[in-house]
Amino acid sequence: MDLETCKALEDALNVTPNNHLLRTQLSKAYFALGEYHKAKNHLNLLINKRADNKAKLLLAQCYEKLNNFSAGLIICEELLETSGDDNIKELYLNLLIKDGNQVEAVEQYQKFQLDNPNWTNRTIEDQLKLKQAGLANEEYEEEPEDLFMEKPNINFADVGGMENIKEEIKIKIIHPLNNADLFKAFGKKAGGGILLYGPPGCGKTYLAKATAGEINSKFINVGLDEVLDMWLGNSEKNLHHKFEVARKNNPCVLFFDEIDALGSKRNDLKQSSSRHTINQFLKELDGVDSNNEGVLILGATNSPW
């Protein structure tokens, strides 16, 4: 169908505006021709007059093409409440990825697999850059230190302002490390953590590096993509590995940016796999099964609550 035919259908719709079938065909034709704005306008009219899940799915696809990802996500979430259609799942995950919500996309992928263990989507897995099933149980190989670890050459003198925060870090992290014998006499060990919070660009990461430089320690910047994994149990394994590397190379500053992605309330997650990841994170922080002395944990977030 070409644009000239679409124009003829538009004329017919002006005569019979309530012709649902005709408007449906015209919407599909416009979508196929790449006229997404026109397809969107007709689909909105269809949905306003009656419940039509196929029209809603096509509308969400229009929003994807128009880069209005949030609008498409809202439609997909509504459709998923009543349908487990694979096309809706794939579109929903694609929209999350394109909207920059890769962590949530991993979570949703896991949820879909929990609901239906036989469901999988290799295209989505490739987009998320996740491990394939055959790699899920491989043991970690030793990595050269210089691939994932650095020793920053900056310290607090290079950080302007934030004197109160620097003092907190000195009291809780730096002094116990530099005066280990004194603190041991009072039953205190060199280790612990601080949560840094503030809007993007306010210097949280720079301050974390300066902390490592202040005590001449190694610095590991842990990205969420290095921890979160779609395969059950792998996120916990990745997290444990990072802590083990830090323990073997103490003193070491372990820095988690956007730590709020790990730190949702556990009672809100119910059976989510994130609950296990958070439990593992807290276990590593507590150091119950390991010695965290000399391991300094800094987290950064825009949402401390």
Coordinates of N, CA, C and O in Angstrom, one line a residue, residues 42-182:
H42 N -3.9 7.7 14.4 CA -5.0 6.8 14.1 C -5.2 5.8 15.2 O -6.3 5.4 15.6
L43 N -4.0 5.3 15.7 CA -4.1 4.2 16.7 C -4.7 4.8 18.0 O -5.4 4.1 18.7
N44 N -4.3 6.1 18.4 CA -4.9 6.7 19.6 C -6.4 6.8 19.4 O -7.1 6.6 20.4
L45 N -6.9 7.1 18.2 CA -8.4 7.2 18.0 C -9.0 5.8 18.2 O -10.1 5.7 18.8
L46 N -8.3 4.8 17.7 CA -8.8 3.4 17.8 C -8.9 3.0 19.3 O -10.0 2.5 19.8
I47 N -7.9 3.3 20.1 CA -7.8 2.9 21.5 C -8.8 3.6 22.3 O -9.4 3.1 23.3
N48 N -9.1 4.9 22.0 CA -10.0 5.7 22.7 C -11.5 5.2 22.6 O -12.3 5.4 23.4
K49 N -11.7 4.5 21.4 CA -13.1 4.1 21.2 C -13.4 2.7 21.7 O -14.5 2.4 22.1
R50 N -12.4 1.8 21.8 CA -12.6 0.5 22.3 C -11.2 -0.1 22.7 O -10.2 0.3 22.3
A51 N -11.3 -1.1 23.6 CA -10.1 -1.8 24.0 C -9.6 -2.7 22.9 O -10.3 -3.6 22.4
D52 N -8.4 -2.5 22.5 CA -7.8 -3.2 21.3 C -6.3 -3.4 21.6 O -5.5 -2.5 21.4
N53 N -6.0 -4.6 22.1 CA -4.6 -4.9 22.5 C -3.6 -4.8 21.3 O -2.5 -4.4 21.5
K54 N -4.1 -5.3 20.2 CA -3.2 -5.3 19.0 C -2.9 -3.8 18.6 O -1.8 -3.5 18.2
A55 N -3.9 -3.0 18.7 CA -3.7 -1.6 18.4 C -2.7 -0.9 19.4 O -1.9 -0.1 19.1
K56 N -2.9 -1.3 20.7 CA -2.0 -0.8 21.7 C -0.5 -1.2 21.5 O 0.4 -0.4 21.7
L57 N -0.3 -2.5 21.1 CA 1.0 -3.0 20.8 C 1.6 -2.2 19.7 O 2.8 -1.8 19.7
L58 N 0.9 -2.0 18.6 CA 1.4 -1.3 17.5 C 1.7 0.2 17.8 O 2.6 0.8 17.4
L59 N 0.8 0.8 18.7 CA 1.1 2.1 19.2 C 2.4 2.2 20.0 O 3.2 3.1 19.8
A60 N 2.6 1.2 20.8 CA 3.9 1.1 21.6 C 5.1 1.0 20.6 O 6.2 1.6 20.8
Q61 N 4.9 0.3 19.5 CA 6.0 0.2 18.5 C 6.2 1.5 17.8 O 7.3 1.9 17.5
C62 N 5.1 2.3 17.6 CA 5.3 3.6 17.0 C 6.1 4.5 17.9 O 7.0 5.2 17.5
Y63 N 5.8 4.4 19.2 CA 6.5 5.3 20.2 C 8.0 4.9 20.2 O 8.9 5.7 20.4
E64 N 8.3 3.6 20.0 CA 9.7 3.1 20.0 C 10.4 3.8 18.8 O 11.5 4.3 18.9
K65 N 9.7 3.8 17.6 CA 10.3 4.4 16.4 C 10.5 5.9 16.5 O 11.4 6.5 16.0
L66 N 9.6 6.5 17.3 CA 9.6 8.0 17.5 C 10.5 8.4 18.7 O 10.5 9.5 19.1
N67 N 11.2 7.4 19.3 CA 12.1 7.6 20.4 C 11.4 8.1 21.7 O 12.0 8.8 22.5
N68 N 10.1 7.9 21.7 CA 9.3 8.3 23.0 C 9.2 7.0 23.8 O 8.1 6.4 23.9
F69 N 10.3 6.6 24.4 CA 10.4 5.3 25.1 C 9.5 5.2 26.3 O 8.9 4.2 26.6
S70 N 9.4 6.3 27.0 CA 8.6 6.2 28.3 C 7.1 6.0 27.9 O 6.4 5.2 28.7
A71 N 6.6 6.6 26.9 CA 5.2 6.3 26.5 C 5.0 4.9 26.1 O 4.0 4.3 26.4
G72 N 6.0 4.3 25.3 CA 5.9 2.9 24.9 C 5.9 2.0 26.1 O 5.2 1.0 26.2
L73 N 6.7 2.3 27.1 CA 6.9 1.5 28.3 C 5.6 1.4 29.1 O 5.2 0.4 29.6
I74 N 4.9 2.6 29.2 CA 3.6 2.6 29.9 C 2.6 1.7 29.3 O 1.9 1.0 29.9
I75 N 2.5 1.7 27.9 CA 1.6 0.8 27.2 C 2.0 -0.6 27.4 O 1.1 -1.5 27.7
C76 N 3.2 -1.0 27.3 CA 3.7 -2.3 27.5 C 3.4 -2.9 28.9 O 2.9 -4.0 29.1
E77 N 3.6 -2.0 29.9 CA 3.3 -2.4 31.3 C 1.8 -2.7 31.5 O 1.4 -3.7 32.2
E78 N 1.0 -1.9 30.8 CA -0.5 -2.2 30.9 C -0.8 -3.5 30.2 O -1.6 -4.3 30.7
L79 N -0.2 -3.7 29.0 CA -0.5 -5.0 28.3 C 0.0 -6.2 29.1 O -0.7 -7.3 29.1
L80 N 1.1 -6.1 29.7 CA 1.7 -7.2 30.4 C 0.9 -7.7 31.7 O 1.0 -8.8 32.1
E81 N 0.0 -6.8 32.1 CA -0.8 -7.1 33.3 C -1.8 -8.2 32.9 O -2.3 -8.9 33.8
T82 N -2.2 -8.3 31.6 CA -3.2 -9.3 31.2 C -2.7 -10.2 30.1 O -3.4 -11.1 29.7
S83 N -1.5 -10.0 29.7 CA -1.0 -10.9 28.6 C 0.5 -11.2 28.8 O 1.3 -10.4 29.3
G84 N 0.9 -12.4 28.4 CA 2.3 -12.9 28.4 C 2.8 -13.1 27.1 O 3.7 -13.8 26.9
D85 N 2.3 -12.3 26.1 CA 2.7 -12.4 24.7 C 4.2 -12.1 24.6 O 4.7 -11.1 25.1
D86 N 4.9 -13.0 23.8 CA 6.3 -12.8 23.7 C 6.7 -11.5 23.0 O 7.7 -10.9 23.3
N87 N 5.8 -11.1 22.0 CA 6.1 -9.8 21.3 C 6.1 -8.6 22.3 O 6.9 -7.7 22.1
I88 N 5.2 -8.7 23.2 CA 5.1 -7.6 24.2 C 6.3 -7.6 25.1 O 6.9 -6.5 25.4
K89 N 6.7 -8.8 25.5 CA 7.9 -8.9 26.4 C 9.2 -8.3 25.7 O 9.9 -7.6 26.2
E90 N 9.3 -8.7 24.4 CA 10.5 -8.3 23.7 C 10.5 -6.8 23.5 O 11.5 -6.1 23.7
L91 N 9.3 -6.2 23.1 CA 9.3 -4.8 22.9 C 9.5 -4.1 24.2 O 10.2 -3.0 24.3
Y92 N 9.0 -4.6 25.3 CA 9.2 -3.9 26.6 C 10.6 -3.9 27.0 O 11.2 -2.9 27.4
L93 N 11.3 -5.0 26.8 CA 12.8 -5.1 27.1 C 13.6 -4.2 26.2 O 14.5 -3.5 26.7
N94 N 13.2 -4.1 25.0 CA 13.9 -3.2 24.0 C 13.8 -1.8 24.4 O 14.7 -1.0 24.4
L95 N 12.5 -1.4 24.8 CA 12.3 -0.1 25.3 C 13.1 0.3 26.5 O 13.6 1.4 26.6
L96 N 13.2 -0.6 27.4 CA 14.0 -0.4 28.7 C 15.4 -0.2 28.3 O 16.1 0.7 28.8
I97 N 16.0 -1.0 27.4 CA 17.4 -0.9 27.0 C 17.6 0.5 26.3 O 18.6 1.2 26.6
K98 N 16.7 0.8 25.4 CA 16.9 2.1 24.6 C 16.7 3.3 25.5 O 17.3 4.4 25.2
D99 N 15.9 3.1 26.6 CA 15.7 4.2 27.5 C 16.8 4.3 28.6 O 16.8 5.2 29.5
G100 N 17.8 3.4 28.4 CA 19.0 3.5 29.4 C 18.8 2.8 30.6 O 19.6 2.9 31.6
N101 N 17.7 2.0 30.8 CA 17.4 1.2 32.0 C 17.9 -0.2 31.9 O 17.1 -1.2 32.0
Q102 N 19.2 -0.4 31.6 CA 19.7 -1.8 31.4 C 19.5 -2.6 32.7 O 19.2 -3.8 32.6
V103 N 19.8 -2.0 33.8 CA 19.6 -2.8 35.1 C 18.2 -3.3 35.2 O 18.0 -4.5 35.5
E104 N 17.2 -2.5 35.0 CA 15.8 -2.9 35.1 C 15.5 -3.9 34.0 O 14.7 -4.9 34.2
A105 N 16.1 -3.8 32.8 CA 15.9 -4.8 31.8 C 16.4 -6.2 32.2 O 15.7 -7.2 31.9
V106 N 17.5 -6.2 32.9 CA 18.0 -7.5 33.4 C 17.0 -8.1 34.4 O 16.7 -9.3 34.3
E107 N 16.5 -7.2 35.3 CA 15.6 -7.7 36.3 C 14.3 -8.2 35.6 O 13.8 -9.3 36.0
Q108 N 13.8 -7.5 34.6 CA 12.6 -8.0 34.0 C 12.8 -9.3 33.2 O 11.9 -10.1 33.2
Y109 N 14.0 -9.4 32.6 CA 14.3 -10.6 31.9 C 14.3 -11.8 32.8 O 13.7 -12.8 32.5
Q110 N 14.9 -11.6 34.0 CA 14.9 -12.6 35.0 C 13.5 -13.0 35.4 O 13.1 -14.1 35.6
K111 N 12.6 -12.0 35.6 CA 11.3 -12.2 36.1 C 10.5 -13.0 35.0 O 9.8 -13.9 35.4
F112 N 10.7 -12.6 33.7 CA 10.0 -13.4 32.7 C 10.4 -14.9 32.7 O 9.6 -15.8 32.4
Q113 N 11.7 -15.1 33.0 CA 12.2 -16.5 33.0 C 11.7 -17.2 34.2 O 11.5 -18.4 34.2
L114 N 11.5 -16.5 35.3 CA 11.0 -17.2 36.5 C 9.5 -17.6 36.3 O 9.1 -18.6 36.7
D115 N 8.8 -16.7 35.6 CA 7.4 -17.0 35.3 C 7.3 -18.1 34.3 O 6.3 -18.9 34.3
N116 N 8.2 -18.2 33.3 CA 8.2 -19.2 32.3 C 9.7 -19.7 32.0 O 10.3 -19.1 31.2
P117 N 10.1 -20.7 32.7 CA 11.5 -21.2 32.6 C 11.9 -21.5 31.1 O 13.1 -21.5 30.8
N118 N 10.9 -21.8 30.3 CA 11.3 -22.1 28.9 C 11.4 -20.9 28.0 O 11.8 -21.0 26.8
W119 N 11.0 -19.8 28.5 CA 11.1 -18.5 27.7 C 12.5 -18.0 27.6 O 13.2 -18.0 28.7
T120 N 13.0 -17.6 26.5 CA 14.3 -17.0 26.3 C 14.3 -16.2 25.1 O 13.4 -16.3 24.2
N121 N 15.2 -15.2 25.0 CA 15.3 -14.4 23.8 C 16.7 -14.0 23.6 O 17.3 -13.2 24.3
R122 N 17.3 -14.7 22.6 CA 18.8 -14.5 22.4 C 19.1 -13.1 21.9 O 20.2 -12.6 22.3
T123 N 18.2 -12.5 21.2 CA 18.5 -11.1 20.7 C 18.6 -10.2 21.9 O 19.5 -9.3 21.9
I124 N 17.7 -10.3 22.8 CA 17.7 -9.4 24.0 C 19.0 -9.7 24.8 O 19.7 -8.8 25.3
E125 N 19.3 -11.0 25.0 CA 20.5 -11.4 25.7 C 21.8 -10.7 25.1 O 22.6 -10.2 25.8
D126 N 21.8 -10.7 23.8 CA 23.0 -10.1 23.1 C 23.0 -8.6 23.3 O 24.1 -8.0 23.5
Q127 N 21.8 -8.0 23.3 CA 21.8 -6.5 23.6 C 22.3 -6.2 25.0 O 22.9 -5.2 25.2
L128 N 21.9 -7.0 25.9 CA 22.3 -6.8 27.3 C 23.7 -7.2 27.6 O 24.2 -7.0 28.7
K129 N 24.3 -7.9 26.6 CA 25.7 -8.3 26.7 C 25.9 -9.2 28.0 O 26.8 -9.1 28.8
L130 N 25.0 -10.2 28.1 CA 25.0 -11.1 29.2 C 25.7 -12.4 28.8 O 25.7 -12.8 27.7
K131 N 26.1 -13.1 29.9 CA 26.7 -14.4 29.6 C 25.7 -15.4 29.1 O 24.6 -15.4 29.5
Q132 N 26.2 -16.3 28.3 CA 25.3 -17.4 27.8 C 25.3 -18.5 28.8 O 26.1 -18.6 29.7
A133 N 24.3 -19.3 28.7 CA 24.0 -20.4 29.7 C 25.2 -21.3 29.9 O 25.5 -21.7 31.1
G134 N 26.0 -21.6 28.9 CA 27.1 -22.4 29.0 C 28.2 -21.9 29.8 O 29.1 -22.6 30.2
L135 N 28.2 -20.5 30.0 CA 29.3 -19.9 30.7 C 28.9 -19.6 32.2 O 29.7 -19.2 33.0
A136 N 27.6 -19.9 32.5 CA 27.1 -19.5 33.8 C 27.9 -20.1 35.0 O 28.0 -19.5 36.0
N137 N 28.4 -21.4 34.8 CA 29.0 -22.0 36.0 C 30.6 -22.1 35.9 O 31.2 -22.8 36.6
E138 N 31.1 -21.3 34.9 CA 32.6 -21.3 34.8 C 33.2 -20.6 36.0 O 32.7 -19.6 36.5
E139 N 34.3 -21.1 36.4 CA 35.0 -20.5 37.6 C 35.8 -19.3 37.1 O 36.2 -19.2 35.9
Y140 N 35.9 -18.3 37.9 CA 36.7 -17.1 37.6 C 38.1 -17.4 37.4 O 38.7 -18.2 38.1
E141 N 38.7 -16.8 36.4 CA 40.2 -17.0 36.2 C 40.8 -15.8 36.8 O 40.2 -14.7 36.9
E142 N 42.0 -15.9 37.2 CA 42.8 -14.8 37.8 C 43.0 -13.8 36.7 O 43.4 -14.1 35.6
E143 N 42.7 -12.5 37.0 CA 42.9 -11.4 36.1 C 44.1 -10.6 36.5 O 44.4 -10.4 37.6
P144 N 44.9 -10.1 35.5 CA 46.0 -9.3 35.8 C 45.5 -8.0 36.6 O 44.5 -7.5 36.2
E145 N 46.2 -7.6 37.6 CA 45.8 -6.5 38.4 C 45.5 -5.3 37.6 O 44.5 -4.5 37.8
D146 N 46.3 -5.0 36.7 CA 46.3 -3.7 36.0 C 45.0 -3.6 35.1 O 44.7 -2.6 34.5
L147 N 44.3 -4.7 34.9 CA 43.1 -4.7 34.0 C 41.9 -4.1 34.8 O 41.0 -3.6 34.2
F148 N 41.9 -4.2 36.1 CA 40.7 -3.8 36.8 C 41.0 -2.9 38.1 O 40.1 -2.5 38.8
M149 N 42.3 -2.6 38.3 CA 42.7 -2.0 39.5 C 43.6 -0.8 39.2 O 44.4 -0.8 38.3
E150 N 43.5 0.3 40.0 CA 44.4 1.4 39.8 C 44.8 2.0 41.1 O 44.2 1.7 42.2
K151 N 45.8 2.8 41.1 CA 46.3 3.5 42.3 C 46.2 5.0 42.0 O 47.1 5.5 41.3
P152 N 45.2 5.6 42.4 CA 45.0 7.1 42.0 C 46.1 7.9 42.5 O 46.7 7.7 43.6
N153 N 46.5 8.9 41.7 CA 47.6 9.8 42.1 C 47.0 11.2 42.5 O 47.7 12.2 42.5
I154 N 45.8 11.2 43.0 CA 45.2 12.4 43.6 C 44.9 12.1 45.1 O 44.7 10.9 45.5
N155 N 44.7 13.2 45.9 CA 44.4 13.0 47.3 C 43.4 14.2 47.6 O 43.0 14.9 46.8
F156 N 43.2 14.3 48.9 CA 42.2 15.3 49.4 C 42.6 16.7 49.0 O 41.8 17.6 48.9
A157 N 43.9 17.0 48.9 CA 44.4 18.3 48.5 C 43.9 18.7 47.1 O 43.9 19.9 46.8
D158 N 43.6 17.7 46.3 CA 43.1 18.0 44.9 C 41.6 18.2 44.9 O 41.1 18.5 43.8
V159 N 40.9 18.0 46.0 CA 39.5 18.1 46.0 C 39.1 19.5 46.7 O 39.4 19.7 47.9
G160 N 38.5 20.3 46.0 CA 38.1 21.6 46.5 C 36.8 21.5 47.4 O 35.9 20.9 47.0
G161 N 36.9 22.1 48.6 CA 35.7 22.2 49.5 C 35.4 20.8 50.1 O 36.3 20.0 50.3
M162 N 34.1 20.6 50.4 CA 33.6 19.4 51.0 C 34.4 19.0 52.3 O 34.7 17.8 52.5
E163 N 34.8 19.9 53.1 CA 35.7 19.7 54.2 C 35.0 18.7 55.2 O 35.6 17.9 55.8
N164 N 33.7 18.9 55.4 CA 33.0 18.1 56.4 C 33.0 16.6 56.0 O 33.1 15.7 56.8
I165 N 32.8 16.4 54.7 CA 32.8 15.0 54.1 C 34.2 14.4 54.2 O 34.3 13.3 54.6
K166 N 35.2 15.2 53.9 CA 36.6 14.7 54.1 C 36.9 14.3 55.5 O 37.5 13.3 55.8
E167 N 36.4 15.1 56.4 CA 36.6 14.8 57.9 C 35.9 13.5 58.3 O 36.5 12.7 59.0
E168 N 34.7 13.3 57.8 CA 34.0 12.1 58.1 C 34.8 10.9 57.5 O 34.9 9.8 58.2
I169 N 35.3 11.0 56.3 CA 36.0 9.9 55.7 C 37.3 9.6 56.5 O 37.7 8.5 56.7
K170 N 38.0 10.7 57.0 CA 39.2 10.6 57.7 C 38.9 9.8 59.0 O 39.7 8.9 59.4
I171 N 37.8 10.2 59.7 CA 37.5 9.6 61.0 C 37.1 8.1 60.9 O 37.6 7.3 61.7
K172 N 36.3 7.8 59.9 CA 35.8 6.5 59.8 C 36.7 5.5 58.9 O 36.5 4.3 59.1
I173 N 37.5 6.1 58.1 CA 38.3 5.2 57.2 C 39.8 5.4 57.3 O 40.6 4.5 57.5
I174 N 40.2 6.7 57.1 CA 41.7 6.9 57.0 C 42.4 6.8 58.3 O 43.5 6.1 58.4
H175 N 42.0 7.4 59.4 CA 42.7 7.3 60.7 C 42.8 5.9 61.2 O 43.9 5.5 61.6
P176 N 41.7 5.1 61.1 CA 41.8 3.7 61.6 C 42.9 2.9 60.8 O 43.5 2.0 61.3
L177 N 43.0 3.2 59.5 CA 44.0 2.5 58.7 C 45.4 3.0 59.0 O 46.4 2.2 59.1
N178 N 45.6 4.3 59.1 CA 46.9 4.9 59.4 C 47.4 4.7 60.8 O 48.6 4.7 61.1
N179 N 46.5 4.4 61.7 CA 46.8 4.2 63.1 C 46.2 2.9 63.6 O 45.5 2.9 64.6
A180 N 46.5 1.8 62.9 CA 45.9 0.5 63.1 C 46.1 0.0 64.5 O 45.1 -0.5 65.2
D181 N 47.3 0.1 65.1 CA 47.6 -0.4 66.4 C 46.8 0.4 67.5 O 46.2 -0.3 68.4
L182 N 46.7 1.7 67.3 CA 45.9 2.5 68.3 C 44.4 2.1 68.3 O 43.8 1.9 69.3

